[in-house]
């Protein structure tokens, strides 16, 4: 019963297999290979838009590099106070940008709103004493398993653009959000005003593959320098791109995400039916955030269930239960049973 | 006939297979897994010394992170003017250190000497106007395919330590150098005074796996922060460590290096026997640097041979021919024949 | 009626005169001059402790350089959410440290407490995903004109040191705080556990002179490199140090601060006696923070009074009124009269 | 007999007096004052061009900030290997830019040529493995007391612009160069293709005042953030600007430079007439670089003459003798006599 993280599971067999397929013969190194080119084409088709695509190996690299491309050293990135870039990346964005400020904003369900962005932007109006508001970054799905609706993204993009800021989306769980909304990749990104995307694959079945995606290709040349300078230009890039190719092939990414979301729904429904247990946020992707009495949480841990006590209160804890593409269905059922006691 | 780089070839089958083996079940993420622990133990045994081991995915990351750990922002790294860190990493060390200086020193055969280190150190004596000399970095094997002998490393370490500097070794081709010298890993590193090592595996058979190795474990905790902050802490680390495990298993790394070195010797001997062709540097590892008449180089390129014109002179070029663990023996013979015309 | 900032006024005549005195003859440049040496001795005497003293020209430089010396790039600085380093320095500390995180903590009257430090420290416990808690920084006097009592500083130092963190004091208004507490410089700093101090002089009578003071001299050599690298080593340093010398001579600094504090008290008392006007924080140094009905604030602005609307609410604003060493007594009386309407 | 540096002398009396004049009344702080505005206007008139002007207190700050505005973190600055930014600023440009590379080029008399720029640019052609060539920086007058002629600057600007690079001029001794060439400030800068200038005043009579000057005002807003973030926005800016105002008033700057240059000429002529003594470079500004027999140099040092042994050879040293705006005429005569023995 491992619900600790999407990262606890390995890789989809198709993705592993693609590495072997990519291993034959010689290839041009440093991303000039045929696999990488095919992935870029594939993503352009999926997004129905020109894109500049840069595979990297971690979500932190994707986010920090994307933000560094969008935010000058003297700029500020507006993000939710609980966002991954704010609290889980050892201040990588501050390092990659050369010292930009992450303004950590409030917001229910780990989501930003146009209103809070406007308020904080007004506070940064004192000229050079405050960093220049440069980027808004949202996470889709959020760190509390919730989803921005398309009109919510659009509204945030509008206020960002009005103030000369760009909109970045941390899509570490992009596929989970996409199948949850049932929209197209284009609708959830550039059509809603997203300028740059951290397109995640690792949590949803890859070994170590993410991609930074820009919808304006003029950013491409400069970004390539940043990736290299950060040590994130893998020499045998074909092996990173091959993961992405298999991930996108035959909609594996969507199938994996649907499976995880569906099981999360089952888990959330099962748990919330138990007296004394309530959902902390609606289950909209593959994360279940649920209030458990402290005694119950302790008992579950004792029984070997792995999950984070995300928030601790005197009488209860908010458990974070992440369901991955590979979590056994039986484990979900078993966990619900265990919780029922 | 691809001699452009070790990176042009894929991965050893054993290393690919290890990824599948590593894929079963759940694992703790972010490097707290069992595979990573085993690799650290294995390297401690190989080096016959306590070590702190940090797997990363590129050589640039290994070098730049190691240097950042050793050199303060106001420090200077002494390296050869043709070294990889100086000319091929888009100034990654300058970025990771927060602006340290790479002092680029002269030296025959791409090698530093105690004498040049002393001279340049004297030049940095003007107090805070010059960055503080902090690290000496050497490449083993060098960018011209040559090897530091053990007493040469020792002599450099002595002058570095005398001045309060540490000694870093860029071991992108560590195995090739090791089998060339026929010594132990301990002799080529900590016994000769090396403080930190970029231990390369990618060029010699891995997909994307290197390791930063410190011989003083007190550096470990702080370094872990640096790796995370740089986006180089891979979440499903087992897949990086599994490459290293297979690489070290049954001395695969040494076998791969021996094969490449032996073929390089064949190539060097074959070419230098041709009238008008002379070796630019002795063939000591898996690189062959050879002066070719311009017409010959052009003809070889035309015939589809891939290699770099490393240095261009009016009448001749210095060709760089890299032989990898996987270069077909037939290609070596074919290239020699082609060169004979 | 200018209460906008201590910076709105010029310099004390004694300090200006000291520049002329310092102008005769040649001097060793870059801080190796006799004036700078005398200032260091004088401060050692004033603090009754060995000190390493580094004059710089701005408070932002003093703070950011001090923090960079205390906090690694992968570290976190705990500070109040309204502190100058957090909101008024364009994220200079993030730049100078190479990307450290400023954790912005809550606290009444712009003051930190051991309790909030403990709480936030606990949140940073997740290993390398969070930056390493490295420094606590407090402002004395605070950005709301309040003062940390000696036992409050001691309690904060204890919790910082318990967690391996150092304590930095932003003393942009050090003299104002000191005369308010009526204690010795030693008592307000190293005796209370302060490790490093930004010792301000500009706001209290200098043209452009601050000093970074370390109570542990082993930090001295390395810091000198940082100051130079940041462009803050003034070549004709005697002219910065001469300001500090005159500032300390005959207790000019204390006299200036006493005058400003006393006038601030008069202003605070006068205003709080007006119906509908209330102090937002107690007047403990040279700042008066007072709630004014919006109509009154608007009227005062119209009459030419200069001050900041620090916080705006629907019906009232919190005015920030800063009294400097040179603010005319008559202006204080005039402002009170104007407010009485 | 102090010829160690222009910084060994104090300030021009007129500049000191301007500080007292600037001290009356209140002023808007952080550079929004009337004096700063007047200096900007004055410089626009002097350069016969729109300018964005940013006073700072050190030459290192002026250079490093200007380069950071012109060069991205992944860029390269081409400069002479003996230039101040390369060897005397503790790698400040690397820090301010966020890790850019300073490519240190060869060139006689400390001067760059279009030819060497072309050669090094060609070497940086390998895509993202090399930093992007972004800026050429020249020093006027150079670190060996020589001067770029107008057509030499133009030729360098042309090659820089051809490659999409900008041209920065380190004008720490701008006035000395200007009066040496006898041209207008416009001719020596924007008319010759200079994009940004570090306009020095400290070495030539100010206490601590330089200015970054851009000839394209669109760079202004962003640069203001950089200056603040680096702690170089002096709060009571009027006192920095007042120095610049007095410096420019009544052509004080040109008079000071003419005096220094003329005395340097006398010194150079006097020394080179001595048997065994030869000029190392022509005396074109206020520096005299002269080869002295070792015994002679030692004797002069013993007699109390202060100067640097700039280059040491077995039998002789190259002495650097700097004449400042305030060096006593008698000292020059005395030194020549002493050298005659």
XYZ file of N, CA and C in Angstrom, chain A residues 30 72-75 96 98-101 124 127-133 221-226 228-229 233, chain D residues 30 72-75 96 98-101 124 127-133 221-226 228-229 233:
162
model
N 23.834 15.205 -28.075
C 23.419 16.513 -27.567
C 22.117 17.024 -28.190
N 13.737 37.806 -15.421
C 15.098 38.322 -15.253
C 15.550 38.187 -13.808
N 16.845 38.327 -13.550
C 17.363 38.192 -12.181
C 16.679 39.158 -11.218
N 16.224 40.266 -11.734
C 15.601 41.295 -10.883
C 14.080 41.209 -10.934
N 13.590 40.074 -11.362
C 12.141 39.913 -11.497
C 11.533 39.132 -10.348
N 18.465 29.403 -10.529
C 18.538 29.445 -12.002
C 18.298 30.852 -12.547
N 19.129 33.569 -11.102
C 20.135 34.522 -10.639
C 19.627 35.398 -9.518
N 18.639 34.893 -8.785
C 18.212 35.628 -7.597
C 16.845 36.274 -7.666
N 16.000 35.833 -8.577
C 14.650 36.396 -8.635
C 13.875 36.022 -7.371
N 12.773 36.709 -7.169
C 11.947 36.513 -5.974
C 10.746 35.649 -6.321
N 3.843 45.470 -5.381
C 5.175 45.532 -5.996
C 5.365 46.822 -6.805
N 8.493 50.739 -7.602
C 9.694 50.921 -8.416
C 10.732 49.867 -8.114
N 11.978 50.247 -8.201
C 13.062 49.263 -8.155
C 13.286 48.658 -6.780
N 12.582 49.127 -5.771
C 12.750 48.527 -4.439
C 12.148 47.130 -4.388
N 11.164 46.894 -5.222
C 10.593 45.548 -5.362
C 11.053 44.960 -6.684
N 11.240 43.652 -6.714
C 11.562 43.026 -8.003
C 10.419 43.259 -8.994
N 10.751 43.203 -10.252
C 9.770 43.461 -11.311
C 8.857 42.250 -11.504
N 7.554 42.417 -11.329
C 6.645 41.279 -11.549
C 6.768 40.794 -12.993
N 16.540 29.368 -29.270
C 18.006 29.376 -29.319
C 18.614 29.722 -27.965
N 18.067 30.750 -27.343
C 18.626 31.187 -26.068
C 18.441 30.109 -25.001
N 17.299 29.448 -25.044
C 17.026 28.446 -24.020
C 18.019 27.287 -24.099
N 18.404 26.949 -25.318
C 19.357 25.853 -25.489
C 20.654 26.132 -24.729
N 21.085 27.385 -24.718
C 22.262 27.748 -23.935
C 22.029 27.517 -22.446
N 20.869 27.931 -21.985
C 20.581 27.773 -20.551
C 20.612 26.299 -20.141
N 22.187 23.799 -21.527
C 23.560 23.294 -21.529
C 24.311 23.794 -20.305
N 24.197 25.081 -20.036
C 24.947 25.698 -18.938
C 24.556 25.105 -17.590
N 21.847 19.248 -20.660
C 21.844 18.754 -22.030
C 22.493 17.366 -22.012
N 17.151 58.058 -3.348
C 17.297 56.975 -4.326
C 17.367 57.455 -5.775
N 23.999 38.070 -21.418
C 23.183 37.111 -20.669
C 24.078 36.157 -19.874
N 23.497 35.439 -18.919
C 24.279 34.515 -18.098
C 25.040 33.486 -18.944
N 24.486 33.178 -20.104
C 25.089 32.168 -20.968
C 25.923 32.812 -22.081
N 26.305 34.056 -21.868
C 27.056 34.775 -22.888
C 28.540 34.856 -22.577
N 28.100 39.293 -11.488
C 26.947 40.133 -11.847
C 26.159 39.555 -13.016
N 25.803 36.466 -13.695
C 25.252 35.150 -13.386
C 26.052 34.025 -14.018
N 27.340 34.289 -14.271
C 28.194 33.211 -14.725
C 28.659 33.295 -16.168
N 28.597 34.470 -16.769
C 29.105 34.603 -18.141
C 30.617 34.368 -18.168
N 31.120 34.149 -19.354
C 32.549 33.872 -19.548
C 33.266 35.135 -20.008
N 34.209 30.173 -30.942
C 32.995 30.010 -30.132
C 31.820 29.519 -30.978
N 28.072 26.088 -31.231
C 26.738 26.022 -30.646
C 26.771 26.224 -29.150
N 25.873 25.552 -28.461
C 25.668 25.827 -27.041
C 26.797 25.332 -26.146
N 27.773 24.636 -26.706
C 28.888 24.185 -25.881
C 29.775 25.361 -25.460
N 29.775 26.389 -26.270
C 30.476 27.629 -25.918
C 29.443 28.677 -25.545
N 29.793 29.564 -24.628
C 28.870 30.670 -24.340
C 28.672 31.531 -25.590
N 27.555 32.205 -25.628
C 27.215 33.018 -26.793
C 28.011 34.319 -26.788
N 28.798 34.580 -27.819
C 29.552 35.839 -27.858
C 28.577 37.025 -27.844
N 15.122 51.476 -17.720
C 14.289 50.957 -16.636
C 14.849 49.659 -16.059
N 15.218 48.749 -16.925
C 15.717 47.459 -16.456
C 17.014 47.634 -15.664
N 17.861 48.546 -16.133
C 19.141 48.725 -15.459
C 18.954 49.229 -14.036
N 17.938 50.072 -13.848
C 17.684 50.601 -12.506
C 17.443 49.469 -11.514
N 16.751 48.429 -11.959
C 16.558 47.263 -11.088
C 17.891 46.606 -10.740
N 18.728 46.448 -11.753
C 20.017 45.787 -11.500
C 20.851 46.560 -10.469
N 19.845 48.594 -8.123
C 19.270 48.454 -6.790
C 19.600 47.079 -6.215
N 19.390 46.063 -7.013
C 19.578 44.684 -6.547
C 21.027 44.423 -6.128
N 22.355 51.407 -5.389
C 21.505 52.595 -5.452
C 21.667 53.326 -4.124
